[in-house]
Coordinates of C-alpha atoms in Angstrom, one line a residue:
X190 CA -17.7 -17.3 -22.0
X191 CA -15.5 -14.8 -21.1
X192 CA -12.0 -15.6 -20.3
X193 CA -10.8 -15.5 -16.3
X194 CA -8.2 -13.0 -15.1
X195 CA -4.9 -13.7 -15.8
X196 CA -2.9 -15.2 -12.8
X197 CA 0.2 -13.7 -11.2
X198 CA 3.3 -16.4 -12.1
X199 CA 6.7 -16.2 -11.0
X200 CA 9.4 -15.3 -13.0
X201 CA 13.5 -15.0 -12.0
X202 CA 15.9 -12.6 -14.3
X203 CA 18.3 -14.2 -16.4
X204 CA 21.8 -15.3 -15.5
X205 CA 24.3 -13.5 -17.6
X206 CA 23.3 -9.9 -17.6
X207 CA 24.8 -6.9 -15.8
X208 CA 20.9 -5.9 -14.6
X209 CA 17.1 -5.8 -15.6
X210 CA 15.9 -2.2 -16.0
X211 CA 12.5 -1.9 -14.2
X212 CA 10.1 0.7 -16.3
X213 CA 6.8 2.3 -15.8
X214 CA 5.0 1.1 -18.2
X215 CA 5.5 -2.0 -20.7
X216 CA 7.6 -0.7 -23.5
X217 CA 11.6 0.8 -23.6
X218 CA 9.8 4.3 -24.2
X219 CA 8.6 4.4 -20.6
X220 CA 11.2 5.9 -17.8
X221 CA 13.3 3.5 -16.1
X222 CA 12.3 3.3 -12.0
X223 CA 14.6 0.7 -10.9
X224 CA 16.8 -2.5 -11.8
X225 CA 17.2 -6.2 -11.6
X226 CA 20.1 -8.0 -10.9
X227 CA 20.5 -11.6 -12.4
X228 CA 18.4 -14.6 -10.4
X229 CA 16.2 -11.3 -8.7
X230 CA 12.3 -13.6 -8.2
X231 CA 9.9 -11.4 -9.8
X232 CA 6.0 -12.0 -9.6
X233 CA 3.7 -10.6 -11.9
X234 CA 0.9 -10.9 -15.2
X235 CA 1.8 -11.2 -18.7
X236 CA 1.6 -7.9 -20.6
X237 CA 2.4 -8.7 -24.2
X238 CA 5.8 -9.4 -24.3
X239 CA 6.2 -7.6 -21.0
X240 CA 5.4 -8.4 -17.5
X241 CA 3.6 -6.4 -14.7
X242 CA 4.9 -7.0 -11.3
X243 CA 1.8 -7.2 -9.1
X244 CA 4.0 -8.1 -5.9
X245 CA 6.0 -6.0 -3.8
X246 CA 6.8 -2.2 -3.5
X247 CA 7.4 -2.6 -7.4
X248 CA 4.2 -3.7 -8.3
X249 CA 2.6 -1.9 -11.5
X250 CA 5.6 -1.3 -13.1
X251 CA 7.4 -3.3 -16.0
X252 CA 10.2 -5.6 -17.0
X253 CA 10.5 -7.7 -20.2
X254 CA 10.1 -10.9 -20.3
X255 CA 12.6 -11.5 -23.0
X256 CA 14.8 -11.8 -19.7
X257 CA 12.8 -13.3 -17.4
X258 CA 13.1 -17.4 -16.9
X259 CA 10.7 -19.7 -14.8
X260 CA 13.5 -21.5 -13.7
X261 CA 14.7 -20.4 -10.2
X262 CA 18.3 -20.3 -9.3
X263 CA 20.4 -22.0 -6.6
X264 CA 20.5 -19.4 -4.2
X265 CA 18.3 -15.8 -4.3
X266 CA 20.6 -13.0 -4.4
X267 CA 21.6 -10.6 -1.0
X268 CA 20.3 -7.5 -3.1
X269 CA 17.7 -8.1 -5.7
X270 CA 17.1 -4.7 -6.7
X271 CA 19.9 -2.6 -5.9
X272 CA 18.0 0.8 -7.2
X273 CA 14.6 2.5 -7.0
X274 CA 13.5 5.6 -8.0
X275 CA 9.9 6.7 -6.7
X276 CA 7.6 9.0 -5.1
X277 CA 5.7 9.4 -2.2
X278 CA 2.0 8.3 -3.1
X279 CA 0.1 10.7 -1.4
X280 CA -1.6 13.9 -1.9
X281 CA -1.9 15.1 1.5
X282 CA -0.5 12.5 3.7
X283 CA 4.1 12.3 4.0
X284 CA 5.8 8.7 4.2
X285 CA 8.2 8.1 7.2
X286 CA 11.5 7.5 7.8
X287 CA 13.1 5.4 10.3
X288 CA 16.7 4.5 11.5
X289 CA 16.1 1.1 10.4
X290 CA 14.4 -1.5 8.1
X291 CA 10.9 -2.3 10.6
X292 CA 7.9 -0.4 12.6
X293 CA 10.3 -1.0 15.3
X294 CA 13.0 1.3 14.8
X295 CA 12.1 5.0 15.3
X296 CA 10.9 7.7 12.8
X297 CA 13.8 10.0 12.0
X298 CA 12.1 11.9 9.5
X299 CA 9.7 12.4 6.8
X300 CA 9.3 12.7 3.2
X301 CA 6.7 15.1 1.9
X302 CA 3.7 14.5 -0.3
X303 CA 4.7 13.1 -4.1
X304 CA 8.4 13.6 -3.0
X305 CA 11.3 11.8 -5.0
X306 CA 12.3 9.0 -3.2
X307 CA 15.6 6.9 -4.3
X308 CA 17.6 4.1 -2.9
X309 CA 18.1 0.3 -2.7
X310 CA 15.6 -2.9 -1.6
X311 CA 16.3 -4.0 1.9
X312 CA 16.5 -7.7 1.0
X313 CA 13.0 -8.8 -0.6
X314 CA 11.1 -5.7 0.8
X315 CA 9.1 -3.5 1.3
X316 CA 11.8 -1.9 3.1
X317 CA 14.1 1.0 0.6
X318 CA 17.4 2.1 2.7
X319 CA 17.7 5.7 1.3
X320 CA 20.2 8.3 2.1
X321 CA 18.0 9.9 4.7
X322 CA 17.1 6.5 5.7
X323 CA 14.6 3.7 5.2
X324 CA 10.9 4.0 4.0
X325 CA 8.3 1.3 3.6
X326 CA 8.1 0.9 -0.1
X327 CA 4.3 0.7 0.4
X328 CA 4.0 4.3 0.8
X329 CA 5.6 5.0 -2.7
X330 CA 4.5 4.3 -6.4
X331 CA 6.9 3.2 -9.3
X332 CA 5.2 3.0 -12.2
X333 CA 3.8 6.6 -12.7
X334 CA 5.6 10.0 -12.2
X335 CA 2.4 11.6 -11.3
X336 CA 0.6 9.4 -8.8
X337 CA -2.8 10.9 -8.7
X338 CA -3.4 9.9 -12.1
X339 CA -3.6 6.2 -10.5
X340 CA -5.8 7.2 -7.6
X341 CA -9.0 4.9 -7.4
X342 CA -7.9 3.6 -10.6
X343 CA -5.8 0.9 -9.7
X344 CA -6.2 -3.1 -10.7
X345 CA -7.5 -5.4 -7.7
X346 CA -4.4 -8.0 -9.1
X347 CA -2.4 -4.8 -7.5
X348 CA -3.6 -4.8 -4.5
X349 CA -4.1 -7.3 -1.5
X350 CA -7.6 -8.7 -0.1
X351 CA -7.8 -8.3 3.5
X352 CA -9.4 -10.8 5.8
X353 CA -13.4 -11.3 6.1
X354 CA -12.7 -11.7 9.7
X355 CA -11.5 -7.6 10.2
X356 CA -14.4 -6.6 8.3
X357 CA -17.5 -5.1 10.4
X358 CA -20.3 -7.0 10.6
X359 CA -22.9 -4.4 9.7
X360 CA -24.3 -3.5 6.0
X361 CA -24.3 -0.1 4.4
X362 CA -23.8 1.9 1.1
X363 CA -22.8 1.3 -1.5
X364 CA -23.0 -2.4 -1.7
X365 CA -21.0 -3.3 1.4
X366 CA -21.8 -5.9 4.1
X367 CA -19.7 -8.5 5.9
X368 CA -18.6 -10.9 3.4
X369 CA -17.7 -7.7 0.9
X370 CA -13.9 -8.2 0.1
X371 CA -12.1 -4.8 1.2
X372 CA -8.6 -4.5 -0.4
X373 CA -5.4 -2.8 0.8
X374 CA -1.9 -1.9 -0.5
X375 CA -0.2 -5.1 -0.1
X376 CA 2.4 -3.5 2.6
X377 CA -0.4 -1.6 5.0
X378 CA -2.0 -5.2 4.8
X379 CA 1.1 -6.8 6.4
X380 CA 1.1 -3.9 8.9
X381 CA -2.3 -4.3 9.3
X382 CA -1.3 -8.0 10.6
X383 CA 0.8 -7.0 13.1
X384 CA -1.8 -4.5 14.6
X385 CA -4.3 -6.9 14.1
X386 CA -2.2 -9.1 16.0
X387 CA -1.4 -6.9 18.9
X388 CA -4.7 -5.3 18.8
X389 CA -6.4 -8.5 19.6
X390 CA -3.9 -9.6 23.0
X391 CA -5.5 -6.4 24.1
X392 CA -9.4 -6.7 23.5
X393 CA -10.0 -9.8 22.4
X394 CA -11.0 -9.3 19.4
X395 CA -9.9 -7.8 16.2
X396 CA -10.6 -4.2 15.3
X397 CA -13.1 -4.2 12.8
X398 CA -13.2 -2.4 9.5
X399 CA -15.9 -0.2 7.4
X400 CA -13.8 0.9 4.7
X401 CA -10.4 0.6 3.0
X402 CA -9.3 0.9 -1.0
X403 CA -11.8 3.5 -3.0
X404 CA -12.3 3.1 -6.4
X405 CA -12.9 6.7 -8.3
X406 CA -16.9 5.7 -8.9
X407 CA -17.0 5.1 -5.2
X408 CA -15.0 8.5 -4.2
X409 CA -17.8 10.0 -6.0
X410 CA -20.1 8.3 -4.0
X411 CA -19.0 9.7 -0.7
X412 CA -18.6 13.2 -1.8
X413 CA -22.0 13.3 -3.6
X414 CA -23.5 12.4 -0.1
X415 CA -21.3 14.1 2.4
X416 CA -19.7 17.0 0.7
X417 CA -16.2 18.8 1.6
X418 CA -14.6 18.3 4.0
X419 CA -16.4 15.0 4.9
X420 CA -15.7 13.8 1.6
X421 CA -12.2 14.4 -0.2
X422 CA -12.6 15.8 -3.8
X423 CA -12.6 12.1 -5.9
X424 CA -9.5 11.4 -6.9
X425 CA -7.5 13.0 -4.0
X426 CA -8.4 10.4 -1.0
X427 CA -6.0 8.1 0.1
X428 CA -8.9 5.5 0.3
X429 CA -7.8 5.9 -3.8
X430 CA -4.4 4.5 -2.8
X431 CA -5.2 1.8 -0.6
X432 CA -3.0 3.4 2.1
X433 CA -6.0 4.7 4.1
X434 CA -8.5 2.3 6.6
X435 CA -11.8 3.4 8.6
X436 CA -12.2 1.3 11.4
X437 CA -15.5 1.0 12.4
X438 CA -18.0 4.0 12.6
X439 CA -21.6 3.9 14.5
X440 CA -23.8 6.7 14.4
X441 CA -23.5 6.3 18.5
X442 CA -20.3 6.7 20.6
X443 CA -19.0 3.7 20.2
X444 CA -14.8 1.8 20.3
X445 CA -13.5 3.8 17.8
X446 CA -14.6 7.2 19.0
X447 CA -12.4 9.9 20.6
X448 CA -11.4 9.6 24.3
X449 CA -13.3 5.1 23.8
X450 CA -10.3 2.7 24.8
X451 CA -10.0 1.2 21.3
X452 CA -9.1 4.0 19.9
X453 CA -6.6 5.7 22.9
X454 CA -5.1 2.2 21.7
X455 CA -4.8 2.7 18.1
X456 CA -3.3 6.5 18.4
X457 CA -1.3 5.7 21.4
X458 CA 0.3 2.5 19.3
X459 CA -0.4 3.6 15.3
X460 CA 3.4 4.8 14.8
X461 CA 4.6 1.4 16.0
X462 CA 2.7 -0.1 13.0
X463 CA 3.2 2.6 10.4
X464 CA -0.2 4.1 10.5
X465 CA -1.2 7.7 11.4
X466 CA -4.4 9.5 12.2
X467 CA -4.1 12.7 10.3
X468 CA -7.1 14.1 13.2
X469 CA -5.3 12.7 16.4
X470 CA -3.9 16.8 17.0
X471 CA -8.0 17.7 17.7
X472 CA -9.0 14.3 19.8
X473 CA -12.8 16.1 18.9
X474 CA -12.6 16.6 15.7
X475 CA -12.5 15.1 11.9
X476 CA -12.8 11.3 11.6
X477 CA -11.8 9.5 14.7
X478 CA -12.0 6.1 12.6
X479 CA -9.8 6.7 10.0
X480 CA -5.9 5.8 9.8
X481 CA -3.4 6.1 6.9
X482 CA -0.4 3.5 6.0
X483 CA 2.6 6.2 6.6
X484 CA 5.2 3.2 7.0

């Protein structure tokens, strides 16, 4: 019998160091992406004698678990990682910045496609305050230095299921039907909440999903049966990432479509939420369904 997957524990650095360098990959060779301070709660899988972080806008990246502890301290610490050092995830999409840690505050700016991004975690997350500002650590990877070399490739334990009840209810290629688990990035699944949330107060109901995560195999799918520009090139789509969700799509006019209510919603409300429609500037043309995590 084949052994089950691993299962994510929870780990706390040891009191008594000055910090807990985070790396990219599990072994002091790999570059150093962020630190640890002593008592930091870190959640993750056994690598060896390393563990993966699966949790957070760390997750994929490394920290030994020669100082690691399962016993939690008294009190969690104000800072528990006072430096990252990332880049924006994706090929053709930018990650915001706002004058403060939540959706709520406005965008004051952006950072461009697999652009360095530095500063320090806003409490537990996802939020990074940075010089220009803060960005939703969701919208950045850690644990490579070349990002598209993780696109469609990465681990379900990295990424977050979303509820059965967003999905759509129909059944389509390849494989996918209503009780098919979709998965996100773990911080466009918490936005995803809120405009879940919101969405329903509204209509009543929630606003139901075709598509989110794209493995490679899957990308290759798609582009085999719709071509470019339909299709992005496998490997570049932010589907790849888990920052990118189609709502759903009917062959008829239908919720989701340009100028249908549900959608005048979504793109009147997406930057409240941290998600952006890369086709909103047309209102006719690309994919009115489909919405990137932007943060």
């Amino acid at each position: 019998m084949d052994d089950a997957p691993a299962e994510p524990t929870t780990r706390y650095v040891v009191p008594g160091i000055d910090n807990l360098h985070v790396r990219m990959g599990s072994g002091t060779s790999y570059p150093v992406v962020g630190v640890l301070v002593p008592d930091a709660r870190v959640v993750g899988i056994g690598a060896g004698d390393w563990l993966q972080i699966t949790q957070g806008p760390l997750r994929g990246a490394c920290v030994s678990s020669a100082y690691l502890t399962p016993d939690a301290p008294p009190e969690q610490p104000g800072t528990p990682c006072p430096r990252l050092e990332g880049r924006v995830t994706s090929d053709d999409q930018f990650a915001n910045v706002r004058s403060g840690p939540s959706f709520g505050h406005p965008v004051v700016g952006r950072c461009q496609r697999h652009e360095a991004v530095s500063g320090s975690l806003v409490g537990q997350g996802p939020w990074i305050r940075t010089d220009r500002g803060y960005v939703n650590g969701g919208t950045l990877t850690f644990h490579t230095g070349d990002p598209t070399t993780i696109n469609g490739r990465i681990s379900e334990r990295l990424l977050a299921p979303i509820p059965l009840h967003y999905n759509a209810s129909g059944t389509f290629e390849p494989g996918y039907g209503p009780t098919t688990i979709r998965y996100l990035n773990d911080a466009a699944l918490e936005a995803l909440h809120l405009l879940q949330r919101s969405f329903r107060r509204r209509f009543g109901h929630y606003a139901t999903i075709d598509l989110t995560y794209r493995s490679y195999a899957e990308q290759e799918f798609w582009f085999e049966r719709f071509g470019s520009p339909r299709a992005a090139d496998p490997g570049t789509s932010n589907h790849g990432y888990g920052l990118a969700i189609d709502f759903e799509e009917r062959d008829v006019p239908w919720r989701f479509s340009w100028g249908a209510p549900a959608n005048d919603w979504l793109l009147t409300h997406q930057a409240g939420f941290g998600f952006d429609n890369p086709y909103a500037a047309t209102l006719q043309h690309g994919e009115d369904y489909h919405f990137n995590f932007v943060g």
